[in-house]
Coordinates of C-alpha atoms in Angstrom, one line a residue:
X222 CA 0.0 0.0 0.0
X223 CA 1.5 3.5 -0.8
X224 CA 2.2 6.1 2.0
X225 CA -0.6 8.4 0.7
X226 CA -3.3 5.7 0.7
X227 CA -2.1 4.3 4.0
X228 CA -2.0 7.9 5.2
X229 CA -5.4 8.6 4.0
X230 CA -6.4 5.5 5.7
X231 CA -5.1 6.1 8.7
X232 CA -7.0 9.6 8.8
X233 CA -10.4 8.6 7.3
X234 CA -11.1 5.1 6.9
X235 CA -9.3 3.4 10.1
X236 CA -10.9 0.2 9.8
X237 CA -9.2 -0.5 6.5
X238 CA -6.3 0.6 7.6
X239 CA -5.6 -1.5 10.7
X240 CA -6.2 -5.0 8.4
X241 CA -2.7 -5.4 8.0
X242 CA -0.9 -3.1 10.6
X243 CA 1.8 -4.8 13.0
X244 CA 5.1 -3.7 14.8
X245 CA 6.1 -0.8 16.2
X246 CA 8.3 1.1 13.6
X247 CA 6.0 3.7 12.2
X248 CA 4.4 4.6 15.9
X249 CA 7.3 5.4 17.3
X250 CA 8.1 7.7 14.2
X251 CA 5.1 9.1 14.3
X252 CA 5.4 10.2 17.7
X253 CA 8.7 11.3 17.6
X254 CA 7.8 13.5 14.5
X255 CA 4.8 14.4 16.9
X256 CA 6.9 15.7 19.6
X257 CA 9.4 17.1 17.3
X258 CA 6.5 19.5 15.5
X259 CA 4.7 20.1 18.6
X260 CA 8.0 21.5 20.4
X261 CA 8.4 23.6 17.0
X262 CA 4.9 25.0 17.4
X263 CA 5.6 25.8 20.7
X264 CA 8.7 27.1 20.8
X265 CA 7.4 30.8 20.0
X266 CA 5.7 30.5 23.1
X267 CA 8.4 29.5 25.1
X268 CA 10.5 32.6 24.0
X269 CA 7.9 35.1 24.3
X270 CA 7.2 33.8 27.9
X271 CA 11.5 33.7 28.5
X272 CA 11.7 37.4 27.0
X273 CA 12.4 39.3 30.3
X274 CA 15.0 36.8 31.2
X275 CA 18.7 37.7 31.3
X276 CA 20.2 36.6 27.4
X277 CA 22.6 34.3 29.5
X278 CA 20.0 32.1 31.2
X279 CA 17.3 32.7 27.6
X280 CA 19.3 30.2 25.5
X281 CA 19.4 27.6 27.9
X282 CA 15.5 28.0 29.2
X283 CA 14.5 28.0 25.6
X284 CA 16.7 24.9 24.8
X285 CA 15.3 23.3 28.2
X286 CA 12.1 23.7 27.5
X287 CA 12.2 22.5 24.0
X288 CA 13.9 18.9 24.9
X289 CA 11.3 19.1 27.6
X290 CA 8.7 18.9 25.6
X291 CA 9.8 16.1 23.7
X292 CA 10.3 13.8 26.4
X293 CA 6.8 14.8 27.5
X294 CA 5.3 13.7 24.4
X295 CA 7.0 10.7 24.7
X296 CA 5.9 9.7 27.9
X297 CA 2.5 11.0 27.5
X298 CA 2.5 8.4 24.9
X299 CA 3.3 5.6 26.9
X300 CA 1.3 7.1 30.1
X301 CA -2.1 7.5 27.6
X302 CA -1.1 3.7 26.0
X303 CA -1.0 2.1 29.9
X304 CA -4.5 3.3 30.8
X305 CA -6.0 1.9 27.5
X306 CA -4.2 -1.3 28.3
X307 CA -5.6 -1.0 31.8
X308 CA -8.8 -0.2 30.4
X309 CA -8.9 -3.2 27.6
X310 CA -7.5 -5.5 30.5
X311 CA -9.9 -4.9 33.2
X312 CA -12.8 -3.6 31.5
X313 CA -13.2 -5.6 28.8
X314 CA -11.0 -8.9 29.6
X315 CA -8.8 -8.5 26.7
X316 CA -6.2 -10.9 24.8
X317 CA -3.5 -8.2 23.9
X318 CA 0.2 -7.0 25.1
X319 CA 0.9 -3.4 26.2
X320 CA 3.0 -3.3 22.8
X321 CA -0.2 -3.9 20.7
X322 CA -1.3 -0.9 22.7
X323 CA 1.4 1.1 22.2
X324 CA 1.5 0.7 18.6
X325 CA -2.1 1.7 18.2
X326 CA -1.3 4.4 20.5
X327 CA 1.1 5.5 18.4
X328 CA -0.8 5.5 15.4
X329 CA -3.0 8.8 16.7
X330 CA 0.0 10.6 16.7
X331 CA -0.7 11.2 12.9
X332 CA -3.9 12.8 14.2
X333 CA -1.8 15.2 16.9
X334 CA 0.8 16.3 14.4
X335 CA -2.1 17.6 12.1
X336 CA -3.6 19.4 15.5
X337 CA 0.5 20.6 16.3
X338 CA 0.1 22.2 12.8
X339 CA -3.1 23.3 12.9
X340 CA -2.5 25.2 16.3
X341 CA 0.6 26.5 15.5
X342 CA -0.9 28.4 12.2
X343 CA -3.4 30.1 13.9
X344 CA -0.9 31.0 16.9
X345 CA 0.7 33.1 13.8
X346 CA -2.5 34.6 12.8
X347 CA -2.8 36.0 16.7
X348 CA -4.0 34.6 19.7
X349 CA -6.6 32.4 19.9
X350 CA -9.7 32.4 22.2
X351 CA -9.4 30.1 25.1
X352 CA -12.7 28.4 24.3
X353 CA -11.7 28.2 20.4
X354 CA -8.3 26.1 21.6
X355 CA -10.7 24.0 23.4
X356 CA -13.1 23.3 20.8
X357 CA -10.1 22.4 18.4
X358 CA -8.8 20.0 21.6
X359 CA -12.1 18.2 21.3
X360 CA -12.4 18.0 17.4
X361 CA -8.9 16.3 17.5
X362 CA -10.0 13.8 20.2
X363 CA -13.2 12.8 18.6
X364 CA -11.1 12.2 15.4
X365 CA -8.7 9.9 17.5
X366 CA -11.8 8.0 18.7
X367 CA -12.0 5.7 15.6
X368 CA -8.2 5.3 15.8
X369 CA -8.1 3.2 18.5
X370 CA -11.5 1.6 18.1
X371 CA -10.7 0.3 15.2
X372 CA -6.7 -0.6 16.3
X373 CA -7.6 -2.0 19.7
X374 CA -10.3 -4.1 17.5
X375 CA -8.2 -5.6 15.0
X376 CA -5.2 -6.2 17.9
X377 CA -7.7 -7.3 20.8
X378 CA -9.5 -10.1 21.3
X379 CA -12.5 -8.7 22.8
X380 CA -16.4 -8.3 22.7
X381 CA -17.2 -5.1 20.6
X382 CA -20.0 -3.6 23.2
X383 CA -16.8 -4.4 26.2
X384 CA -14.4 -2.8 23.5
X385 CA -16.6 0.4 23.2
X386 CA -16.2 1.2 27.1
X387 CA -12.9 0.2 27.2
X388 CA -12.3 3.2 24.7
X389 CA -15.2 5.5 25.9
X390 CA -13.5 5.4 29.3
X391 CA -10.2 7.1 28.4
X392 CA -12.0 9.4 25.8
X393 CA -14.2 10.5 28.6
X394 CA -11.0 10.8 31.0
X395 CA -8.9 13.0 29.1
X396 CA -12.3 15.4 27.9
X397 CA -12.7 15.9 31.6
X398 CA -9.1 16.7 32.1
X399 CA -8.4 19.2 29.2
X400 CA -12.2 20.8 30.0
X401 CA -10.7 21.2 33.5
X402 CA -7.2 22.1 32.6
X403 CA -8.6 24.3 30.2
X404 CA -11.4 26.0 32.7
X405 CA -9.2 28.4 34.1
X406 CA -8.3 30.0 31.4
X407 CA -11.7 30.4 29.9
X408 CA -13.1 31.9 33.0
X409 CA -10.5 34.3 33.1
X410 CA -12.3 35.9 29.9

C-alpha cells in the first residue's frame, strides 16, 4: 500500500487501515515527529514567555524547555497507552500485550501532528480564544476515537460492546481533564 493511501487510511477510513498493521516502527516515528512539530509549534511560546529573562539564562530555558517537551510527548504516549491497556485488561478482559497498545497508541500521533500544525498556524494569525483552543482540543480527540477503536479491535480479542467502554472510558477521562485544565483560562475571559 503506498504512503498516501495508507495515510489517507489512517485519517479517514481506520478500519481498512488497521487489516494489515503490525510492529512498532511507524508509531514510534510518528510520535517522535509528533513531539518534534509540537515542540516547533511551541517554541514561540516559550520565548515570548522567557523574553524578560537575562540573554545568558534565555538560551538555555528555551533549549530546556524545548527537549522538555519532547520527552513529555513521549511519555504522554506511553502514560495514555498504559490506561487503555488497563482499560482493555480490566474492563473488557482483553487478549492483547501493552506493545499492541502502544502501537495503536502511536498510530493517533498522525492525528496530533495535524492538530500541532493546525494550532501552531493560527498562533501566527494572533492569539486564539481560550474556548476556540478548546473546541479544536475536542475535534482532534473525537477524530482519535475511531483510531483506536478500530486498532484496539483488530489487535484485541474482545467483545465489541466491552471494547466500546474500554475506549469511551479514556475518551471521557482525558475530555474531563483538558475541560478542567482548560477551565481556568476560559473563565479568566
Amino acid at each position: 500500500m503506498s504512503f498516501f493511501k495508507s495515510a489517507y487510511n489512517l485519517l479517514f477510513d481506520q478500519k481498512a487501515f488497521f487489516e494489515n498493521r503490525a510492529g512498532l516502527r511507524i508509531p514510534i516515528i510518528l510520535t517522535l515527529v509528533y513531539a518534534l512539530i509540537s515542540t516547533a509549534a511551541g517554541i514561540p511560546i516559550i520565548i515570548s514567555t522567557a523574553a524578560g529573562i537575562s540573554e545568558g539564562i534565555f538560551g538555555m530555558l528555551v533549549g530546556t524547555a524545548a527537549v522538555s517537551s519532547v520527552i513529555s510527548a513521549v511519555v504522554v504516549w506511553f502514560a495514555v497507552s498504559a490506561f487503555f491497556f488497563a482499560c482493555l485488561k480490566f474492563i473488557g478482559y482483553a487478549e492483547c500485550s501493552y506493545k499492541q497498545v502502544l502501537a495503536v497508541c502511536g498510530y493517533v500521533s498522525a492525528i496530533l501532528i495535524l492538530q500541532s500544525v493546525f494550532t501552531g498556524l493560527v498562533s501566527l494569525i494572533g492569539t486564539a480564544p481560550a474556548v476556540l483552543l478548546l473546541v479544536l482540543q475536542g475535534v482532534f480527540l473525537l477524530w482519535s476515537v475511531p483510531v483506536w477503536y478500530f486498532g484496539f479491535a483488530s489487535v484485541c480479542s474482545i467483545p465489541e460492546k466491552k471494547l466500546r467502554m474500554s475506549v469511551a472510558v479514556p475518551v471521557i477521562v482525558m475530555a474531563l481533564f483538558t475541560v478542567i485544565s482548560s477551565a481556568g483560562a476560559i473563565l479568566a475571559l
